[in-house]
PDB file of C-alpha atoms in Angstrom:
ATOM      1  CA  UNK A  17      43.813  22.651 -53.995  1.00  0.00           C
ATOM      2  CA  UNK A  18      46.968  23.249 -53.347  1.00  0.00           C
ATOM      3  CA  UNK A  19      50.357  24.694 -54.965  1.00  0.00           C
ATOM      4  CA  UNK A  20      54.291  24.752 -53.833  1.00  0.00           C
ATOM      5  CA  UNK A  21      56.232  27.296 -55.933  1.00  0.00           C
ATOM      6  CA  UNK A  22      60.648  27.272 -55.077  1.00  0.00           C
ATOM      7  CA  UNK A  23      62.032  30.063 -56.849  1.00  0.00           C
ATOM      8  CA  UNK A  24      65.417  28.230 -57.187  1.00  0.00           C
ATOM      9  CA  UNK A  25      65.635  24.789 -59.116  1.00  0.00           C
ATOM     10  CA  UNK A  26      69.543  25.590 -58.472  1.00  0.00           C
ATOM     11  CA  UNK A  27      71.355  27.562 -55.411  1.00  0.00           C
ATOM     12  CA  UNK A  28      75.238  27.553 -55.622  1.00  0.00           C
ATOM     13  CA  UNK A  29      76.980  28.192 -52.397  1.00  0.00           C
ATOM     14  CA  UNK A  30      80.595  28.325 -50.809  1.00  0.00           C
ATOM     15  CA  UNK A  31      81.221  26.276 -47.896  1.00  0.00           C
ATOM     16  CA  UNK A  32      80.756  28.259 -44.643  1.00  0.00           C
ATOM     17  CA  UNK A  33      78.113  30.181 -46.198  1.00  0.00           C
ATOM     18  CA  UNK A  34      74.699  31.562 -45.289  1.00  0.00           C
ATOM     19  CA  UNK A  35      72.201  29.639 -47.680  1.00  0.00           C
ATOM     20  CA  UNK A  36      68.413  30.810 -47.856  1.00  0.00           C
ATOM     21  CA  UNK A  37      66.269  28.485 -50.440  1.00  0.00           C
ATOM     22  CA  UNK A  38      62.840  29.913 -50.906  1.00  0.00           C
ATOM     23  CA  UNK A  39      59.449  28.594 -50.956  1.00  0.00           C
ATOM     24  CA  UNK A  40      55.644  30.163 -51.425  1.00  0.00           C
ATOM     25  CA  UNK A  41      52.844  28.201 -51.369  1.00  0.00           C
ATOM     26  CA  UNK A  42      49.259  28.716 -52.233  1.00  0.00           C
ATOM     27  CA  UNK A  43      46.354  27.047 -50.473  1.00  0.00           C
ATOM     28  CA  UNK A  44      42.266  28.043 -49.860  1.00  0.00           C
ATOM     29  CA  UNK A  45      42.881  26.112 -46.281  1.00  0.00           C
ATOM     30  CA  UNK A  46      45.038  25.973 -43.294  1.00  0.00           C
ATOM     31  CA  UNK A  47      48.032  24.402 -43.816  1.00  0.00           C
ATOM     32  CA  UNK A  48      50.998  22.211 -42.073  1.00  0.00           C
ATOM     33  CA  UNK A  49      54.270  22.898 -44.200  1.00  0.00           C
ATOM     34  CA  UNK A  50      57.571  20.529 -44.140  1.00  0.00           C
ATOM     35  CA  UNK A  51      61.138  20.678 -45.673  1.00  0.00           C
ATOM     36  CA  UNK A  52      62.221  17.575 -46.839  1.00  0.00           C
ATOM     37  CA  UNK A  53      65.647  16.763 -48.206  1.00  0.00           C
ATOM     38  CA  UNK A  54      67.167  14.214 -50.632  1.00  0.00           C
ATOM     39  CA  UNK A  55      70.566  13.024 -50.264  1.00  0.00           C
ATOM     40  CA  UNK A  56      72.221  11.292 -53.306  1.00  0.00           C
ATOM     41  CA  UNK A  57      71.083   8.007 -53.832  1.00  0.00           C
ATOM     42  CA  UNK A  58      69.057   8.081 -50.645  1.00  0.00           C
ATOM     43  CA  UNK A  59      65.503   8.558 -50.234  1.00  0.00           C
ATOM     44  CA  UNK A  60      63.954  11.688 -48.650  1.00  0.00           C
ATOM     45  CA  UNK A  61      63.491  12.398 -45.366  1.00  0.00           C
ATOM     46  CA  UNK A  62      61.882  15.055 -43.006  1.00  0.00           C
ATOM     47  CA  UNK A  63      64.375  17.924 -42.266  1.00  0.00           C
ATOM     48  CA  UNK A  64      61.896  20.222 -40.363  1.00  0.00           C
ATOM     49  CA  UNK A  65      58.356  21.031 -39.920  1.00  0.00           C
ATOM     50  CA  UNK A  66      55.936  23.544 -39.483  1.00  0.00           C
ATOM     51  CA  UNK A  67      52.106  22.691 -38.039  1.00  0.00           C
ATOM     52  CA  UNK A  68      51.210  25.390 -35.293  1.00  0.00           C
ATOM     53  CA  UNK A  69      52.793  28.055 -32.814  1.00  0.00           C
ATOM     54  CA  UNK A  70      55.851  29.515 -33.140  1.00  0.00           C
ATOM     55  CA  UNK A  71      56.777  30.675 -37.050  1.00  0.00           C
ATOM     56  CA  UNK A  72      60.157  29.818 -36.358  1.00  0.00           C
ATOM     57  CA  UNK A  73      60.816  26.135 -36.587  1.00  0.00           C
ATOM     58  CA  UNK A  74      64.467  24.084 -36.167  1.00  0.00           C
ATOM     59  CA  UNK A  75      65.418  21.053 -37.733  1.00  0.00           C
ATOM     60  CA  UNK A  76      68.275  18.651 -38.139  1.00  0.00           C
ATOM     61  CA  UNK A  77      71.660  19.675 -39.237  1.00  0.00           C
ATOM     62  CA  UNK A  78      71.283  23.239 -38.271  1.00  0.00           C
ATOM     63  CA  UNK A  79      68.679  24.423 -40.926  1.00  0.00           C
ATOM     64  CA  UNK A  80      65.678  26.202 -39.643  1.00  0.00           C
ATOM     65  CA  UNK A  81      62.737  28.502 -41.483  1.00  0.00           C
ATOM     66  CA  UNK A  82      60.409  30.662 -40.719  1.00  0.00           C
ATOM     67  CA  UNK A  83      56.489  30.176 -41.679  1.00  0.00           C
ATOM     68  CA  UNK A  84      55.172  33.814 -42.528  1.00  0.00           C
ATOM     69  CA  UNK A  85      51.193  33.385 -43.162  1.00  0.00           C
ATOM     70  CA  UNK A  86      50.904  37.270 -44.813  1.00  0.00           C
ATOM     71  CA  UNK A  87      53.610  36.621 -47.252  1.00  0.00           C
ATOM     72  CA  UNK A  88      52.742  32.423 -47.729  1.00  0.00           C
ATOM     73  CA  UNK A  89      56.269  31.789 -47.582  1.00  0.00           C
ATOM     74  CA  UNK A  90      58.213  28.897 -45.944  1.00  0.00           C
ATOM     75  CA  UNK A  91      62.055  29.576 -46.289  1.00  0.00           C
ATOM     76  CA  UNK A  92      64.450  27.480 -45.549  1.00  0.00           C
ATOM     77  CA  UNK A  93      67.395  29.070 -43.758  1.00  0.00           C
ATOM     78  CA  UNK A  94      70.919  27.771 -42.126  1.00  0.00           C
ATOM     79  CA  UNK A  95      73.852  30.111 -41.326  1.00  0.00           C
ATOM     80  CA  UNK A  96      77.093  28.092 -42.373  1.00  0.00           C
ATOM     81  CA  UNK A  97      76.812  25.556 -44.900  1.00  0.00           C
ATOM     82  CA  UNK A  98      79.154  22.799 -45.076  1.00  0.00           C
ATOM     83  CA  UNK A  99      79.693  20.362 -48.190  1.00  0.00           C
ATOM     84  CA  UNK A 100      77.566  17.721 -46.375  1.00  0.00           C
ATOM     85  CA  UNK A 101      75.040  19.834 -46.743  1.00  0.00           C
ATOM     86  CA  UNK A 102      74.802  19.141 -50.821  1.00  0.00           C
ATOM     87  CA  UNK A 103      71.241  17.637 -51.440  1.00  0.00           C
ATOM     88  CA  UNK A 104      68.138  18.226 -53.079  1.00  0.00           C
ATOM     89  CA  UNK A 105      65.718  20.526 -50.958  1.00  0.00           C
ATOM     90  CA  UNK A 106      61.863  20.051 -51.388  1.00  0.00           C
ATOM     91  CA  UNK A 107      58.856  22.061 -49.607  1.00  0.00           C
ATOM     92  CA  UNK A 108      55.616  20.635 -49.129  1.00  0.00           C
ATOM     93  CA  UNK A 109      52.230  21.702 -47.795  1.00  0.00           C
ATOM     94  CA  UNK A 110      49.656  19.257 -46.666  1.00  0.00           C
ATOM     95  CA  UNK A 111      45.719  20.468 -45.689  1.00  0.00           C
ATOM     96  CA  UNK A 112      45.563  20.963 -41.735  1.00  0.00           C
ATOM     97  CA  UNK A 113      41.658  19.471 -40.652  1.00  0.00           C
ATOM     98  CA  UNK A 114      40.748  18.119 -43.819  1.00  0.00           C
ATOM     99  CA  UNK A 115      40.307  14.161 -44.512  1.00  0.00           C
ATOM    100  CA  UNK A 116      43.198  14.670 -47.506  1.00  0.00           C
ATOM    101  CA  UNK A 117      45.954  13.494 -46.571  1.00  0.00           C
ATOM    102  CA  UNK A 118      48.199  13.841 -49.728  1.00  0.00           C
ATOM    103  CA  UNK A 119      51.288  16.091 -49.466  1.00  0.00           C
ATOM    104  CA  UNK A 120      51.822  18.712 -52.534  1.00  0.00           C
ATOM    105  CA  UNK A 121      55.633  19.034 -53.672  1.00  0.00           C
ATOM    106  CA  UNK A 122      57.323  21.821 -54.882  1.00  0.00           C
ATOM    107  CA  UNK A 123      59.866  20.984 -57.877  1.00  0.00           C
ATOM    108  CA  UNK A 124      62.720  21.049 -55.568  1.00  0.00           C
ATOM    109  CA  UNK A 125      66.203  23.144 -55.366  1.00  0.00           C
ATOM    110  CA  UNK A 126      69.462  22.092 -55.697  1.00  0.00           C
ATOM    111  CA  UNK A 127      71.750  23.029 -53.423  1.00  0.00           C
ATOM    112  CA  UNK A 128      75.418  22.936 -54.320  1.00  0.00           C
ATOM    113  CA  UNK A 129      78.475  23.624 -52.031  1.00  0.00           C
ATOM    114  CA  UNK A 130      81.236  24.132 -53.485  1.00  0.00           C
ATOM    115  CA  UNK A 131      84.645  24.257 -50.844  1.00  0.00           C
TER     116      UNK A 131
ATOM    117  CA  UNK B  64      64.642  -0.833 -37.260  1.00  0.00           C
ATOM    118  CA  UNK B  65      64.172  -0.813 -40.649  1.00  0.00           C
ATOM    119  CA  UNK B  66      62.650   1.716 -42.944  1.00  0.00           C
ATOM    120  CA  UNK B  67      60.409   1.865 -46.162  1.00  0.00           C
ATOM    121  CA  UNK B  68      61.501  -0.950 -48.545  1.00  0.00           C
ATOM    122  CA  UNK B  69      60.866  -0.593 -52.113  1.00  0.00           C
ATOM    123  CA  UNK B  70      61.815  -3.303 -54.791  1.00  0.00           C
ATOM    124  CA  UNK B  71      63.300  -3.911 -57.412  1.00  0.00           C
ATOM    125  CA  UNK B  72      65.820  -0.798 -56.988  1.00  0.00           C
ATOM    126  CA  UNK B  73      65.833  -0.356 -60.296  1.00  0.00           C
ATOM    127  CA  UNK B  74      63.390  -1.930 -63.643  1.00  0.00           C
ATOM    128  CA  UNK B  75      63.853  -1.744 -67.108  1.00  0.00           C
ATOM    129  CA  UNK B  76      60.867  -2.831 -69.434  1.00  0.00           C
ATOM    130  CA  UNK B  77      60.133  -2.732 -72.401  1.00  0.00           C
ATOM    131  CA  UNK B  78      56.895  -0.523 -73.980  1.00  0.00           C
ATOM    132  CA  UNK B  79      53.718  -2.532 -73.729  1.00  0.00           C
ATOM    133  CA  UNK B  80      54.892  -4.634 -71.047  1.00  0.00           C
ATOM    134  CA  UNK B  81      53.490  -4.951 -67.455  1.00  0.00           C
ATOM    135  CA  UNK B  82      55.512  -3.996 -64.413  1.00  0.00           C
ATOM    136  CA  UNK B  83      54.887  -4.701 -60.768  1.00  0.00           C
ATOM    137  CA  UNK B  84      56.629  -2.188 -57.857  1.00  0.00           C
ATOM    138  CA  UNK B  85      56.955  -3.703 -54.033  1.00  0.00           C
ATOM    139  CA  UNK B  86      56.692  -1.533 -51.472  1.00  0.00           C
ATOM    140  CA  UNK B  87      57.002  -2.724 -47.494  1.00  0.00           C
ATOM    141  CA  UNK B  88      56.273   0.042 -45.129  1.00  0.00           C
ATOM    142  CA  UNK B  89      57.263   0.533 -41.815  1.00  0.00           C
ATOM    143  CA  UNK B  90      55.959  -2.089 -39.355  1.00  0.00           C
ATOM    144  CA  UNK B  91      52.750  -0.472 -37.396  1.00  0.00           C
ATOM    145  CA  UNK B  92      52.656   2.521 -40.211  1.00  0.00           C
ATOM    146  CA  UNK B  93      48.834   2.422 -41.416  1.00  0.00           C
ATOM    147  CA  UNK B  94      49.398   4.912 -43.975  1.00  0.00           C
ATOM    148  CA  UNK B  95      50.892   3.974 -47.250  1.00  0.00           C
ATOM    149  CA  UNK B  96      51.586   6.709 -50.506  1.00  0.00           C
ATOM    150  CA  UNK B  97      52.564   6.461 -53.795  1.00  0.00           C
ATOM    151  CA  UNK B  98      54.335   9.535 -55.316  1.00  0.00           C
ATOM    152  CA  UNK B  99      56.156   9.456 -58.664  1.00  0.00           C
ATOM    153  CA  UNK B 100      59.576  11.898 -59.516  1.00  0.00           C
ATOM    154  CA  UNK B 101      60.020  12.544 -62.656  1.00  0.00           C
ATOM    155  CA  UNK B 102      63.529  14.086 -64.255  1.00  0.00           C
ATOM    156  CA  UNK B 103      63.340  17.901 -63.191  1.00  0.00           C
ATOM    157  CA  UNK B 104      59.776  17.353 -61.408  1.00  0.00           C
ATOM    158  CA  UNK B 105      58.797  17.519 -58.270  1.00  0.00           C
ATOM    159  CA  UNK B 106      56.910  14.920 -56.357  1.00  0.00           C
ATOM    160  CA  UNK B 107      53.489  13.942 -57.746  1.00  0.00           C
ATOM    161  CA  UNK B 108      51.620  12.210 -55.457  1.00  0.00           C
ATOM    162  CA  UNK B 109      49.955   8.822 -57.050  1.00  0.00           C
ATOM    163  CA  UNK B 110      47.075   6.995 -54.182  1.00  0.00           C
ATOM    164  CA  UNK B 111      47.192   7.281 -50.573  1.00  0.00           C
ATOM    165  CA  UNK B 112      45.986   4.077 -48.420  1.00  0.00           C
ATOM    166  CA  UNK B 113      44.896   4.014 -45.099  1.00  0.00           C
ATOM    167  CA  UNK B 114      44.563   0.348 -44.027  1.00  0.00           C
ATOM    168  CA  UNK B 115      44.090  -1.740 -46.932  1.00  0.00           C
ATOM    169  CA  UNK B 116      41.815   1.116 -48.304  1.00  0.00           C
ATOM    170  CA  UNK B 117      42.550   3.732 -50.679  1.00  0.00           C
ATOM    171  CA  UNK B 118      40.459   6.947 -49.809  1.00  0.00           C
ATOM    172  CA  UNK B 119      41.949   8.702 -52.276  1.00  0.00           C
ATOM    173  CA  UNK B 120      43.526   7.088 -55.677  1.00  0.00           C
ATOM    174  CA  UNK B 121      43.125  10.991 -57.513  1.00  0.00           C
ATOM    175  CA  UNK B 122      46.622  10.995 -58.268  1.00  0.00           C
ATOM    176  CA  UNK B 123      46.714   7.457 -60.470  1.00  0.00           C
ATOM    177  CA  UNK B 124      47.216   9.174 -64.226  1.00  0.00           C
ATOM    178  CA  UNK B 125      44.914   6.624 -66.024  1.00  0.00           C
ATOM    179  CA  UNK B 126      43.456   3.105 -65.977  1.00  0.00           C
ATOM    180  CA  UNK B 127      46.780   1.481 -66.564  1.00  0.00           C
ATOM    181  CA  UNK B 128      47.786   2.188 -62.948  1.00  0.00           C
ATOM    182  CA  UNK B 129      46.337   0.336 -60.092  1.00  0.00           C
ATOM    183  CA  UNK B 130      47.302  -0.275 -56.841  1.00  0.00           C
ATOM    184  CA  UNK B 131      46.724  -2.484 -53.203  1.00  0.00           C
ATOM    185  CA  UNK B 132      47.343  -3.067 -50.302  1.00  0.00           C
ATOM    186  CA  UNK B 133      47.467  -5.880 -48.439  1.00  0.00           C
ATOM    187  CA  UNK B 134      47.455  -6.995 -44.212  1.00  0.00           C
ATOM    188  CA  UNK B 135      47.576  -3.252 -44.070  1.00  0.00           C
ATOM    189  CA  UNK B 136      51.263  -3.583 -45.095  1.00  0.00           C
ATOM    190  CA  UNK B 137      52.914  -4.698 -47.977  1.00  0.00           C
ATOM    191  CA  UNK B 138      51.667  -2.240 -51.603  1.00  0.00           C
ATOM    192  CA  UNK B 139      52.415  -3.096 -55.179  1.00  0.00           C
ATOM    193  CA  UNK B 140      52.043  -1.064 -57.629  1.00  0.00           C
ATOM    194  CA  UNK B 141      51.149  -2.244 -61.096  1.00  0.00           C
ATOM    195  CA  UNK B 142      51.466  -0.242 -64.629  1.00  0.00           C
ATOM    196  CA  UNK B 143      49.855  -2.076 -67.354  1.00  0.00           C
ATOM    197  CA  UNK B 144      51.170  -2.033 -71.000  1.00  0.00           C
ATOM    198  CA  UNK B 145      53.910   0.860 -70.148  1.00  0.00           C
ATOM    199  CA  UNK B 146      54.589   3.655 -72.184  1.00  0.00           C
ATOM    200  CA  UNK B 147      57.653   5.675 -72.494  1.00  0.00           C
ATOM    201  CA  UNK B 148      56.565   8.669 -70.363  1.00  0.00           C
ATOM    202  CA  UNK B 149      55.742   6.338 -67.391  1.00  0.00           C
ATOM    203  CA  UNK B 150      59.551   6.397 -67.374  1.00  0.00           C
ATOM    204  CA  UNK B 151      60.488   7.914 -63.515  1.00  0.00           C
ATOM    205  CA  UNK B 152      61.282   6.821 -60.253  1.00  0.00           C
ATOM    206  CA  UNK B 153      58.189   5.924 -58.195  1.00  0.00           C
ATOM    207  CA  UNK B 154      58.478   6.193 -54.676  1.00  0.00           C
ATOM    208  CA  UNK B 155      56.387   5.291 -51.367  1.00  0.00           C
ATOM    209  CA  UNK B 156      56.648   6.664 -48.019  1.00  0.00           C
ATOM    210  CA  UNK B 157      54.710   5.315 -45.025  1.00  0.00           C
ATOM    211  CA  UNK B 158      53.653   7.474 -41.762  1.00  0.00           C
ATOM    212  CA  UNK B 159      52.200   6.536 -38.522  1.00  0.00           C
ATOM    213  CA  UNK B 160      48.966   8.196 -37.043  1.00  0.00           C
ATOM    214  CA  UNK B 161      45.824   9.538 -38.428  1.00  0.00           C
ATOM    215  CA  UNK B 162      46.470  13.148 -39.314  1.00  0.00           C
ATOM    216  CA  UNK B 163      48.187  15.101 -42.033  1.00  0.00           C
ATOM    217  CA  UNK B 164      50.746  16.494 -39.381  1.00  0.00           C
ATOM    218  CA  UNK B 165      52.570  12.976 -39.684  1.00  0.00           C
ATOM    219  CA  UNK B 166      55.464  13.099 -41.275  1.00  0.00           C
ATOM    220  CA  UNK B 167      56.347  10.689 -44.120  1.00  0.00           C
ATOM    221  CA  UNK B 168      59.136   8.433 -44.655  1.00  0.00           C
ATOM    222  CA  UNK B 169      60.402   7.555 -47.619  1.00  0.00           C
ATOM    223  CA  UNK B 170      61.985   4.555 -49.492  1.00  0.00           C
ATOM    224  CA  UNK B 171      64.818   4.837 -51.940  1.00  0.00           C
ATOM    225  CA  UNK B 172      62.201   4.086 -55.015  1.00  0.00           C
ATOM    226  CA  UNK B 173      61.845   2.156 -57.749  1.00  0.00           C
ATOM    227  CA  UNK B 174      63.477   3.575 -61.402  1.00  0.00           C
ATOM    228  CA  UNK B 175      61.840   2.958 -63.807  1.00  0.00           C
ATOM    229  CA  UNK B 176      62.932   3.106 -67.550  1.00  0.00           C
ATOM    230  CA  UNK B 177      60.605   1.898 -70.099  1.00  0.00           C
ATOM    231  CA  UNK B 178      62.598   1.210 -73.546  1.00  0.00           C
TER     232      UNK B 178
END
């Protein structure tokens, strides 16, 4: 099994500010870990992912985090927020070469720029 | 082309009453999920269907939720004699490929309020 802790059910920024909105997982397997992100009144969709390689993985819109095995961590990072940018951020772990195929979901952060 | 299609948008019901939630996935997606988001929660994932199978159903609460699938396309998902905590917006995502490194997308969901 499976568990998707983010710190932050809240982060308030200014635009034009570095944002970092945290994530830690727990897992007994491998896993593949993705950002997704909720516009309002929109459904989610896939902002980045992580599944092998390099730790540090690029998305859309300028966000990009960093998979760190030791620490189980999956942050989501982007330099200079603007007020597009207001959404609701979920991480999410799925087992890597295991026959489940269900995603867990962390509770999701807020993130709120302000101008 | 078009995405994940849910319907209605939006259901109210009252307690005890069935309800029936459409989902249409992307065309040529053979996967198919269920997840439910509930006020301040996160994701829970509900059934996952490969095909018109569902390997894995471990996320359905109880009895009163079932769910198909059929032409490997089109799900509805149906909540028998609702009670006020089924109350959330239920949401299905589709993906393409066989493996968990596929990422999902997402409808807008069905919200459901159960008076």
């Amino acid at each position: 099994a499976q568990s998707v802790t983010q710190l932050d059910s809240q982060v308030p920024v200014f635009e034009e500010a570095p944002v970092e909105l945290r994530c830690n997982y727990s897992s007994s397997v491998s896993v593949y870990l993705f950002w997704y992100v909720q516009y309002p009144n929109q459904g989610l969709q896939l902002l980045l992912k992580y599944l092998s390689g390099s730790t540090l993985v690029k998305g859309i819109n300028g966000f990009e985090a960093e998979f760190n095995k030791s620490q189980t961590s999956f942050h989501l990072r982007k330099p200079s927020v603007h007020i597009s940018d207001t959404a609701e951020y979920f991480c999410a772990v799925s087992e890597a070469n295991t026959g489940r195929r269900a995603l867990t979901f962390g509770s999701g952060t807020r993130l709120q720029v302000q101008p | 082309g078009a995405g994940v299609s849910q319907s209605p948008s939006n259901k109210v019901t009252e307690k005890g009453k069935d309800v029936e939630l459409r989902c249409d996935p992307i065309s040529g997606h053979t996967a198919l999920y269920w997840y439910r988001q509930s006020l301040g929660q996160g994701l829970e994932f509900l059934i996952y269907f490969q095909g018109n199978s569902a390997p894995d159903k471990s996320g359905l609460p109880s009895d009163r939720f079932s769910a198909e699938r059929t032409g490997g396309s089109v799900s509805t998902l149906t909540i028998q004699r609702t009670q006020q905590e089924d109350s959330a917006v239920y949401l299905c995502a589709s993906s393409a490929g066989q493996g968990n490194n596929s990422p999902l997308h997402f409808g807008n969901g069905t919200r459901l309020t159960v008076t």
